[in-house]
Amino acid sequence: MKILVINAGSSSMKYQLIDMTDESTLAKGNCERIGIDGHFKHTTSDGRSCEYDVQMNNHTEAFMQIKNALTDEKVGVIKELSEVSAIGHRIVQGGSIFKESCLVTDKVIEDIESLIPLAPLHNAAHVQGIRACIDVFGKEVPEVVVFDTAFHSTMPETAYMYAVPYEYYEKYAVRRYGFHGTSHRYVSARCAELMGKDIKDLKIITCHLGNGSSITAIDGGKVVDTSMGLTPLDGIMMGTRTGCLDPSVVTFIMEKSGLTPSEMDTLLNKKSGFLGISGISSDDRDVCAAAAEGNKRAQLAIDMLEYHILKYIGSYVAVLGGVDAIVFTAGIGENQSSHRENVCHKLGYIGVEIDDEVNAKAIRGVEGKISTENSKVDVFVIPTNEEIVIARDTMALVTK
Ligand code: AMP
């Protein structure tokens, strides 16, 4: 069975065609700048590729590019589109409606649309992606939706409620939802596998550290708390996002600088974090390079990030009442060994001990344990794979 995994954004659409017989990726690519000037990239697992500028006025036109590339004589990996058995879509916000993945129906599309106010950019784009997919593949190809929020739906009320008047929860569903759930789910399950233990018997803290970052506390396979909130702005400091802050900072800056809610939203989401503190870049590599050359604000950004990670891990150890394993994943978590080293060296008080040499080598796709045999807590680097979770859920639902 071949499954097409789709991640539709407002002006981009990433795809991956996965052969479920061995879970290998046959081809992947990206339609960029949809509705603007358009750029298309496609690569196959055996090293063939194409890349060109092409106007794509909407998601349906983007799907036509994907379809052509997948079946193309030179860069194609299938003879006919009918070889695609099912399609899995990543959906950012499932709200309180979707607690697990499900098959796409008209009602499901309506429900995802009803959640647009909670994730305006993402969910609107996902709905466009699903509709375009139906246009191109037809209704006979089953489609499945997999939600970033679903894995976090086990959080208890005490963790997901905000202490604002209760009516805002009732009227507008204001609460913590959490994001990156598919990634946290993949790496926690993989961590249990690597430990050779049942996840039901484990307390795990997963650190997804990328351009967007979140940390999750998982007890017996169920999320009990996570750092992102109503939106992906809360939690630890990120590439351009603030992470948690005193809410009064928002009203104070708005009043002092005369910013509108939308301008303040841009400041919090796009101008803060690594970029805002360092003044150099949102990218961890650029900021680390500047710090190595003596840039003090770049160093401050790094110190703040590591402090935030440490603080969340510490608080989640308290929430879980102990911890068996800590996992690092995503762009920074998988590649930036110095952050892992600095954080883990400060966790000696809970028995964490890592092997600095092993840690330094665990980069660029390496999966493995970086803690020593003496460590009371296992520490892992596990490259995330959200696409495979989407493909597995899709296969499970369409073969049920
Ligand atoms: P992501 O959002 O998961 O793609 O992660 C993006 C972040 O990961 C950026 O801040 C990058 O600087 C960082 N990153 C990605 N690849 C590497 C690498 N090979 N070495 C160091 N940092 C990396």
Short mmCIF file of C-alpha atoms and ligand atoms in Angstrom, two decimals:
data_model
loop_
_atom_site.label_atom_id
_atom_site.label_comp_id
_atom_site.label_asym_id
_atom_site.label_seq_id
_atom_site.Cartn_x
_atom_site.Cartn_y
_atom_site.Cartn_z
CA MET A 1 0.00 0.00 0.00
CA LYS A 2 1.30 3.47 -0.96
CA ILE A 3 0.19 6.43 1.12
CA LEU A 4 0.56 10.10 0.27
CA VAL A 5 1.17 12.31 3.32
CA ILE A 6 0.21 15.97 2.92
CA ASN A 7 1.11 18.98 5.05
CA ALA A 8 -0.79 21.93 3.57
CA GLY A 9 0.08 25.48 4.65
CA SER A 10 -1.48 28.69 3.38
CA SER A 11 1.12 29.19 0.64
CA SER A 12 2.97 25.86 0.68
CA MET A 13 2.22 22.18 0.47
CA LYS A 14 4.73 19.50 1.51
CA TYR A 15 4.20 15.89 0.48
CA GLN A 16 5.76 12.48 0.93
CA LEU A 17 4.80 9.22 -0.78
CA ILE A 18 5.41 6.29 1.58
CA ASP A 19 5.47 2.60 0.65
CA MET A 20 3.94 0.90 3.68
CA THR A 21 5.42 -2.52 2.88
CA ASP A 22 8.71 -1.30 4.41
CA GLU A 23 7.68 2.24 5.46
CA SER A 24 10.19 3.71 3.01
CA THR A 25 9.77 7.14 1.47
CA LEU A 26 9.56 6.83 -2.33
CA ALA A 27 9.49 10.57 -3.07
CA LYS A 28 8.97 13.87 -1.33
CA GLY A 29 8.70 17.51 -2.23
CA ASN A 30 7.22 20.90 -1.67
CA CYS A 31 4.98 23.31 -3.55
CA GLU A 32 6.10 26.74 -2.36
CA ARG A 33 4.65 30.22 -2.85
CA ILE A 34 1.20 28.97 -3.89
CA GLY A 35 -0.89 31.95 -5.03
CA ILE A 36 2.27 34.09 -5.36
CA ASP A 37 4.90 33.28 -8.01
CA GLY A 38 5.17 29.52 -7.36
CA HIS A 39 8.12 27.15 -6.94
CA PHE A 40 8.11 23.36 -7.06
CA LYS A 41 10.67 20.84 -5.71
CA HIS A 42 10.57 17.04 -5.93
CA THR A 43 13.14 14.36 -5.04
CA THR A 44 13.02 10.58 -5.10
CA SER A 45 14.71 8.19 -2.69
CA ASP A 46 16.98 6.95 -5.50
CA GLY A 47 18.39 10.43 -6.09
CA ARG A 48 16.32 11.75 -9.02
CA SER A 49 14.92 15.26 -8.70
CA CYS A 50 13.38 18.26 -10.40
CA GLU A 51 12.93 21.86 -9.33
CA TYR A 52 11.34 24.72 -11.23
CA ASP A 53 9.29 27.93 -10.96
CA VAL A 54 5.65 27.41 -11.85
CA GLN A 55 2.57 29.51 -11.20
CA MET A 56 0.17 27.67 -8.85
CA ASN A 57 -2.91 29.80 -8.27
CA ASN A 58 -4.40 27.54 -5.61
CA HIS A 59 -3.97 24.20 -3.81
CA THR A 60 -5.72 22.28 -6.62
CA GLU A 61 -3.08 23.53 -9.08
CA ALA A 62 -0.38 22.58 -6.59
CA PHE A 63 -1.81 19.03 -6.44
CA MET A 64 -1.63 18.86 -10.23
CA GLN A 65 2.15 19.48 -9.98
CA ILE A 66 2.48 16.73 -7.37
CA LYS A 67 0.44 14.34 -9.49
CA ASN A 68 2.56 15.08 -12.59
CA ALA A 69 5.85 14.64 -10.72
CA LEU A 70 4.80 11.36 -9.05
CA THR A 71 3.83 9.83 -12.41
CA ASP A 72 6.49 11.55 -14.57
CA GLU A 73 8.67 9.39 -16.85
CA LYS A 74 11.95 10.83 -15.50
CA VAL A 75 11.30 11.65 -11.84
CA GLY A 76 8.15 9.61 -11.20
CA VAL A 77 7.86 6.72 -8.71
CA ILE A 78 4.47 5.31 -9.74
CA LYS A 79 2.95 4.55 -13.14
CA GLU A 80 -0.58 5.71 -12.35
CA LEU A 81 -2.15 7.86 -9.69
CA SER A 82 -4.43 4.94 -8.79
CA GLU A 83 -1.40 3.35 -7.08
CA VAL A 84 -1.93 5.87 -4.25
CA SER A 85 -4.23 3.91 -1.93
CA ALA A 86 -4.94 6.63 0.61
CA ILE A 87 -3.98 10.14 1.66
CA GLY A 88 -3.11 11.35 5.17
CA HIS A 89 -3.30 15.04 6.10
CA ARG A 90 -1.56 16.79 8.96
CA ILE A 91 -4.01 19.09 10.78
CA VAL A 92 -2.70 21.53 13.39
CA GLN A 93 -5.81 22.21 15.50
CA GLY A 94 -8.30 19.50 16.43
CA GLY A 95 -9.67 21.46 19.42
CA SER A 96 -11.73 19.45 21.88
CA ILE A 97 -13.54 17.74 18.98
CA PHE A 98 -10.83 15.42 17.67
CA LYS A 99 -9.14 13.17 20.19
CA GLU A 100 -7.75 10.82 17.54
CA SER A 101 -7.18 10.52 13.79
CA CYS A 102 -10.23 9.86 11.61
CA LEU A 103 -11.44 9.35 8.04
CA VAL A 104 -12.44 12.51 6.15
CA THR A 105 -16.19 13.02 5.71
CA ASP A 106 -18.18 16.19 4.95
CA LYS A 107 -18.90 16.51 8.69
CA VAL A 108 -15.18 16.19 9.53
CA ILE A 109 -14.32 18.97 7.06
CA GLU A 110 -17.06 21.15 8.63
CA ASP A 111 -15.67 20.47 12.11
CA ILE A 112 -12.10 21.35 11.05
CA GLU A 113 -13.51 24.55 9.53
CA SER A 114 -15.33 25.34 12.78
CA LEU A 115 -11.93 25.34 14.51
CA ILE A 116 -10.46 27.99 12.17
CA PRO A 117 -10.83 30.74 14.83
CA LEU A 118 -8.43 28.74 17.06
CA ALA A 119 -5.80 28.33 14.28
CA PRO A 120 -6.69 30.84 11.56
CA LEU A 121 -3.72 30.32 9.23
CA HIS A 122 -3.29 26.59 9.67
CA ASN A 123 -6.78 25.10 9.70
CA ALA A 124 -8.02 27.28 6.83
CA ALA A 125 -5.07 26.04 4.73
CA HIS A 126 -5.66 22.41 5.75
CA VAL A 127 -9.29 22.61 4.59
CA GLN A 128 -8.11 24.05 1.26
CA GLY A 129 -5.64 21.15 1.03
CA ILE A 130 -8.31 18.48 1.73
CA ARG A 131 -10.76 20.00 -0.78
CA ALA A 132 -8.06 20.29 -3.46
CA CYS A 133 -7.06 16.70 -2.81
CA ILE A 134 -10.65 15.52 -3.34
CA ASP A 135 -10.76 17.58 -6.60
CA VAL A 136 -7.64 15.87 -7.94
CA PHE A 137 -7.87 12.31 -6.54
CA GLY A 138 -11.67 12.00 -6.37
CA LYS A 139 -13.78 10.87 -3.41
CA GLU A 140 -12.99 7.20 -4.00
CA VAL A 141 -9.46 7.59 -2.56
CA PRO A 142 -9.87 7.54 1.25
CA GLU A 143 -8.42 10.47 3.17
CA VAL A 144 -7.47 10.61 6.83
CA VAL A 145 -6.78 13.56 9.11
CA VAL A 146 -4.15 13.40 11.88
CA PHE A 147 -4.17 16.18 14.47
CA ASP A 148 -1.20 17.88 16.17
CA THR A 149 -3.37 18.39 19.24
CA ALA A 150 -4.83 14.86 19.53
CA PHE A 151 -2.00 13.26 21.53
CA HIS A 152 -2.40 16.01 24.15
CA SER A 153 -6.11 15.39 24.62
CA THR A 154 -5.42 13.21 27.68
CA MET A 155 -4.26 16.24 29.69
CA PRO A 156 -6.24 16.69 32.92
CA GLU A 157 -8.38 19.82 33.42
CA THR A 158 -5.94 21.12 36.02
CA ALA A 159 -3.24 21.27 33.33
CA TYR A 160 -5.29 22.56 30.41
CA MET A 161 -7.43 25.23 32.11
CA TYR A 162 -6.28 28.86 32.35
CA ALA A 163 -7.30 30.82 35.43
CA VAL A 164 -9.34 33.37 33.46
CA PRO A 165 -13.12 33.60 34.14
CA TYR A 166 -14.65 30.19 33.34
CA GLU A 167 -17.08 31.73 30.82
CA TYR A 168 -14.22 32.19 28.28
CA TYR A 169 -13.67 28.44 28.28
CA GLU A 170 -17.40 27.87 27.82
CA LYS A 171 -17.92 30.59 25.19
CA TYR A 172 -14.69 30.48 23.18
CA ALA A 173 -13.01 27.19 24.18
CA VAL A 174 -10.04 29.10 25.63
CA ARG A 175 -7.74 26.43 27.13
CA ARG A 176 -4.36 24.76 26.59
CA TYR A 177 -4.39 22.41 23.58
CA GLY A 178 -0.68 21.79 22.93
CA PHE A 179 0.94 21.14 19.55
CA HIS A 180 3.62 18.93 17.91
CA GLY A 181 1.55 16.03 19.33
CA THR A 182 2.39 13.70 16.44
CA SER A 183 6.10 14.24 17.04
CA HIS A 184 5.84 13.75 20.83
CA ARG A 185 3.81 10.60 20.20
CA TYR A 186 6.38 9.19 17.75
CA VAL A 187 9.47 9.85 19.87
CA SER A 188 7.91 8.68 23.14
CA ALA A 189 6.80 5.39 21.55
CA ARG A 190 10.23 4.97 19.96
CA CYS A 191 11.89 5.74 23.32
CA ALA A 192 9.93 2.91 24.99
CA GLU A 193 10.93 0.59 22.13
CA LEU A 194 14.61 1.50 22.52
CA MET A 195 14.36 0.90 26.28
CA GLY A 196 12.69 -2.45 25.63
CA LYS A 197 9.86 -1.51 28.01
CA ASP A 198 6.12 -1.05 27.83
CA ILE A 199 5.34 2.69 27.55
CA LYS A 200 2.61 2.12 30.18
CA ASP A 201 5.39 1.66 32.75
CA LEU A 202 7.37 4.79 31.83
CA LYS A 203 7.50 8.46 32.73
CA ILE A 204 8.98 10.33 29.75
CA ILE A 205 9.75 13.99 29.04
CA THR A 206 10.01 14.73 25.31
CA CYS A 207 11.74 17.92 24.12
CA HIS A 208 10.81 18.88 20.54
CA LEU A 209 13.26 21.72 19.87
CA GLY A 210 13.08 23.29 16.43
CA ASN A 211 12.08 26.61 14.99
CA GLY A 212 8.95 26.00 17.04
CA SER A 213 9.59 24.15 20.30
CA SER A 214 7.55 22.32 22.90
CA ILE A 215 8.20 20.06 25.86
CA THR A 216 5.75 17.37 26.99
CA ALA A 217 5.31 15.27 30.14
CA ILE A 218 4.06 11.75 29.34
CA ASP A 219 2.98 9.29 32.04
CA GLY A 220 2.29 5.71 30.94
CA GLY A 221 1.94 6.84 27.31
CA LYS A 222 -0.55 9.60 28.15
CA VAL A 223 0.24 13.32 28.03
CA VAL A 224 -0.23 14.99 31.41
CA ASP A 225 1.10 18.43 30.45
CA THR A 226 2.72 20.23 27.54
CA SER A 227 4.34 23.62 27.14
CA MET A 228 2.41 25.04 24.17
CA GLY A 229 -1.04 26.39 24.92
CA LEU A 230 -4.11 27.80 23.17
CA THR A 231 -1.70 28.56 20.32
CA PRO A 232 1.88 27.49 19.57
CA LEU A 233 3.21 30.67 21.23
CA ASP A 234 3.44 29.48 24.83
CA GLY A 235 6.23 27.51 26.49
CA ILE A 236 9.93 27.78 25.83
CA MET A 237 11.50 30.56 23.79
CA MET A 238 11.62 29.77 20.04
CA GLY A 239 13.09 31.04 16.77
CA THR A 240 10.79 34.06 16.54
CA ARG A 241 8.22 33.36 19.30
CA THR A 242 8.43 34.57 22.89
CA GLY A 243 7.38 31.43 24.73
CA CYS A 244 5.80 32.08 28.14
CA LEU A 245 5.76 35.56 29.58
CA ASP A 246 3.80 37.65 32.07
CA PRO A 247 0.58 38.51 30.16
CA SER A 248 0.90 42.10 31.42
CA VAL A 249 3.95 42.50 29.17
CA VAL A 250 1.50 42.34 26.26
CA THR A 251 -0.87 45.07 27.44
CA PHE A 252 2.07 47.19 28.70
CA ILE A 253 3.90 47.16 25.33
CA MET A 254 0.64 47.72 23.43
CA GLU A 255 -0.15 50.78 25.52
CA LYS A 256 3.39 52.20 25.47
CA SER A 257 3.95 51.64 21.73
CA GLY A 258 0.36 52.11 20.55
CA LEU A 259 0.26 48.71 18.86
CA THR A 260 -2.96 47.13 17.55
CA PRO A 261 -3.78 43.53 18.57
CA SER A 262 -2.65 42.34 15.15
CA GLU A 263 0.67 44.26 15.36
CA MET A 264 1.24 42.87 18.86
CA ASP A 265 0.50 39.38 17.58
CA THR A 266 3.19 39.84 14.91
CA LEU A 267 5.67 41.10 17.53
CA LEU A 268 5.04 38.07 19.78
CA ASN A 269 5.05 35.45 16.99
CA LYS A 270 7.48 36.77 14.39
CA LYS A 271 9.86 39.27 15.97
CA SER A 272 10.66 37.75 19.35
CA GLY A 273 12.52 34.67 20.61
CA PHE A 274 16.02 34.07 19.25
CA LEU A 275 15.57 36.79 16.64
CA GLY A 276 14.29 39.37 19.10
CA ILE A 277 16.95 38.75 21.75
CA SER A 278 20.00 38.23 19.50
CA GLY A 279 18.99 40.78 16.83
CA ILE A 280 20.81 38.45 14.43
CA SER A 281 18.69 35.53 13.32
CA SER A 282 15.92 33.14 14.29
CA ASP A 283 18.17 30.22 13.34
CA ASP A 284 20.03 28.47 16.13
CA ARG A 285 23.09 27.86 13.92
CA ASP A 286 23.49 31.59 13.13
CA VAL A 287 23.03 32.57 16.76
CA CYS A 288 25.56 29.95 17.98
CA ALA A 289 28.08 31.14 15.36
CA ALA A 290 27.66 34.76 16.48
CA ALA A 291 28.00 33.78 20.15
CA ALA A 292 31.22 31.90 19.35
CA GLU A 293 32.58 35.17 17.93
CA GLY A 294 31.78 36.95 21.20
CA ASN A 295 28.35 38.47 20.46
CA LYS A 296 26.82 38.98 23.93
CA ARG A 297 23.17 39.14 22.88
CA ALA A 298 23.58 35.93 20.87
CA GLN A 299 25.06 34.28 23.98
CA LEU A 300 22.17 35.61 26.06
CA ALA A 301 19.67 34.05 23.61
CA ILE A 302 21.40 30.67 23.95
CA ASP A 303 21.59 30.91 27.74
CA MET A 304 17.89 31.81 27.89
CA LEU A 305 16.90 28.87 25.64
CA GLU A 306 18.87 26.39 27.74
CA TYR A 307 17.44 27.91 30.94
CA HIS A 308 13.88 27.55 29.61
CA ILE A 309 14.47 23.90 28.67
CA LEU A 310 15.93 23.20 32.11
CA LYS A 311 13.02 24.94 33.84
CA TYR A 312 10.37 22.96 31.94
CA ILE A 313 12.15 19.65 32.49
CA GLY A 314 12.41 20.43 36.21
CA SER A 315 8.74 21.33 36.50
CA TYR A 316 7.66 18.23 34.55
CA VAL A 317 9.77 15.98 36.79
CA ALA A 318 7.66 17.40 39.63
CA VAL A 319 4.42 16.91 37.68
CA LEU A 320 5.31 13.30 36.83
CA GLY A 321 6.74 12.52 40.27
CA GLY A 322 10.03 11.39 38.70
CA VAL A 323 11.28 10.60 35.22
CA ASP A 324 12.62 7.48 33.50
CA ALA A 325 13.68 9.04 30.19
CA ILE A 326 14.27 12.38 28.52
CA VAL A 327 14.16 12.61 24.71
CA PHE A 328 15.56 15.34 22.46
CA THR A 329 14.20 15.73 18.93
CA ALA A 330 13.62 18.15 15.96
CA GLY A 331 16.17 20.45 14.26
CA ILE A 332 17.86 21.78 17.40
CA GLY A 333 17.20 18.75 19.63
CA GLU A 334 18.65 16.37 17.03
CA ASN A 335 21.64 18.47 15.99
CA GLN A 336 22.77 20.95 18.60
CA SER A 337 24.69 18.77 21.04
CA SER A 338 25.98 21.74 23.05
CA HIS A 339 22.46 22.67 24.24
CA ARG A 340 21.83 19.03 25.24
CA GLU A 341 25.16 18.95 27.08
CA ASN A 342 24.60 22.21 28.96
CA VAL A 343 21.06 21.24 30.00
CA CYS A 344 21.88 17.66 30.99
CA HIS A 345 24.92 18.68 33.06
CA LYS A 346 22.56 20.72 35.25
CA LEU A 347 20.27 17.72 35.79
CA GLY A 348 22.76 15.77 37.89
CA TYR A 349 20.52 16.30 40.93
CA ILE A 350 17.95 13.88 39.45
CA GLY A 351 20.66 11.41 38.48
CA VAL A 352 21.15 12.41 34.83
CA GLU A 353 24.64 11.66 33.52
CA ILE A 354 25.44 11.86 29.82
CA ASP A 355 28.47 10.69 27.87
CA ASP A 356 29.76 13.92 26.29
CA GLU A 357 31.54 12.11 23.46
CA VAL A 358 28.51 10.02 22.53
CA ASN A 359 26.36 13.14 22.79
CA ALA A 360 28.66 15.12 20.47
CA LYS A 361 28.37 12.41 17.83
CA ALA A 362 24.57 12.15 18.05
CA ILE A 363 23.79 14.58 15.22
CA ARG A 364 22.39 14.59 11.67
CA GLY A 365 19.88 11.78 11.93
CA VAL A 366 21.68 9.61 14.48
CA GLU A 367 19.32 7.85 16.88
CA GLY A 368 20.51 6.60 20.23
CA LYS A 369 21.08 6.83 23.95
CA ILE A 370 23.44 9.59 25.12
CA SER A 371 23.28 8.83 28.85
CA THR A 372 25.86 6.65 30.61
CA GLU A 373 25.21 3.22 32.13
CA ASN A 374 25.33 4.89 35.59
CA SER A 375 22.70 7.46 34.73
CA LYS A 376 19.46 7.09 36.72
CA VAL A 377 17.55 8.62 33.81
CA ASP A 378 17.95 7.43 30.20
CA VAL A 379 18.54 10.31 27.77
CA PHE A 380 17.93 9.80 24.05
CA VAL A 381 18.30 11.65 20.78
CA ILE A 382 15.53 10.42 18.47
CA PRO A 383 14.99 11.97 15.04
CA THR A 384 11.29 12.72 14.76
CA ASN A 385 9.12 11.28 11.98
CA GLU A 386 5.66 12.81 11.92
CA GLU A 387 5.02 11.58 8.36
CA ILE A 388 5.34 7.95 9.35
CA VAL A 389 2.80 8.39 12.17
CA ILE A 390 0.38 10.03 9.71
CA ALA A 391 0.94 7.21 7.20
CA ARG A 392 0.47 4.51 9.89
CA ASP A 393 -2.75 6.08 11.20
CA THR A 394 -4.00 6.42 7.62
CA MET A 395 -3.29 2.78 6.85
CA ALA A 396 -4.88 1.61 10.11
CA LEU A 397 -8.08 3.55 9.42
CA VAL A 398 -8.45 2.63 5.74
CA THR A 399 -7.78 -1.07 6.30
CA LYS A 400 -10.07 -1.31 9.35
P1 AMP B 1 13.06 22.49 12.67
O1 AMP B 1 11.99 23.53 12.92
O2 AMP B 1 12.82 21.23 13.40
O3 AMP B 1 13.35 22.30 11.21
O4 AMP B 1 14.42 23.09 13.30
C1 AMP B 1 15.03 24.29 12.87
C2 AMP B 1 16.13 24.66 13.84
O5 AMP B 1 17.03 23.56 13.92
C3 AMP B 1 16.94 25.87 13.42
O6 AMP B 1 17.11 26.75 14.52
C4 AMP B 1 18.29 25.30 13.00
O7 AMP B 1 19.33 26.16 13.34
C5 AMP B 1 18.38 24.01 13.78
N1 AMP B 1 19.13 23.03 13.00
C6 AMP B 1 18.68 22.36 11.94
N2 AMP B 1 19.67 21.55 11.43
C7 AMP B 1 20.77 21.75 12.17
C8 AMP B 1 22.11 21.25 12.17
N3 AMP B 1 22.51 20.36 11.26
N4 AMP B 1 22.96 21.68 13.11
C9 AMP B 1 22.56 22.56 14.05
N5 AMP B 1 21.30 23.08 14.11
C10 AMP B 1 20.42 22.69 13.18
#
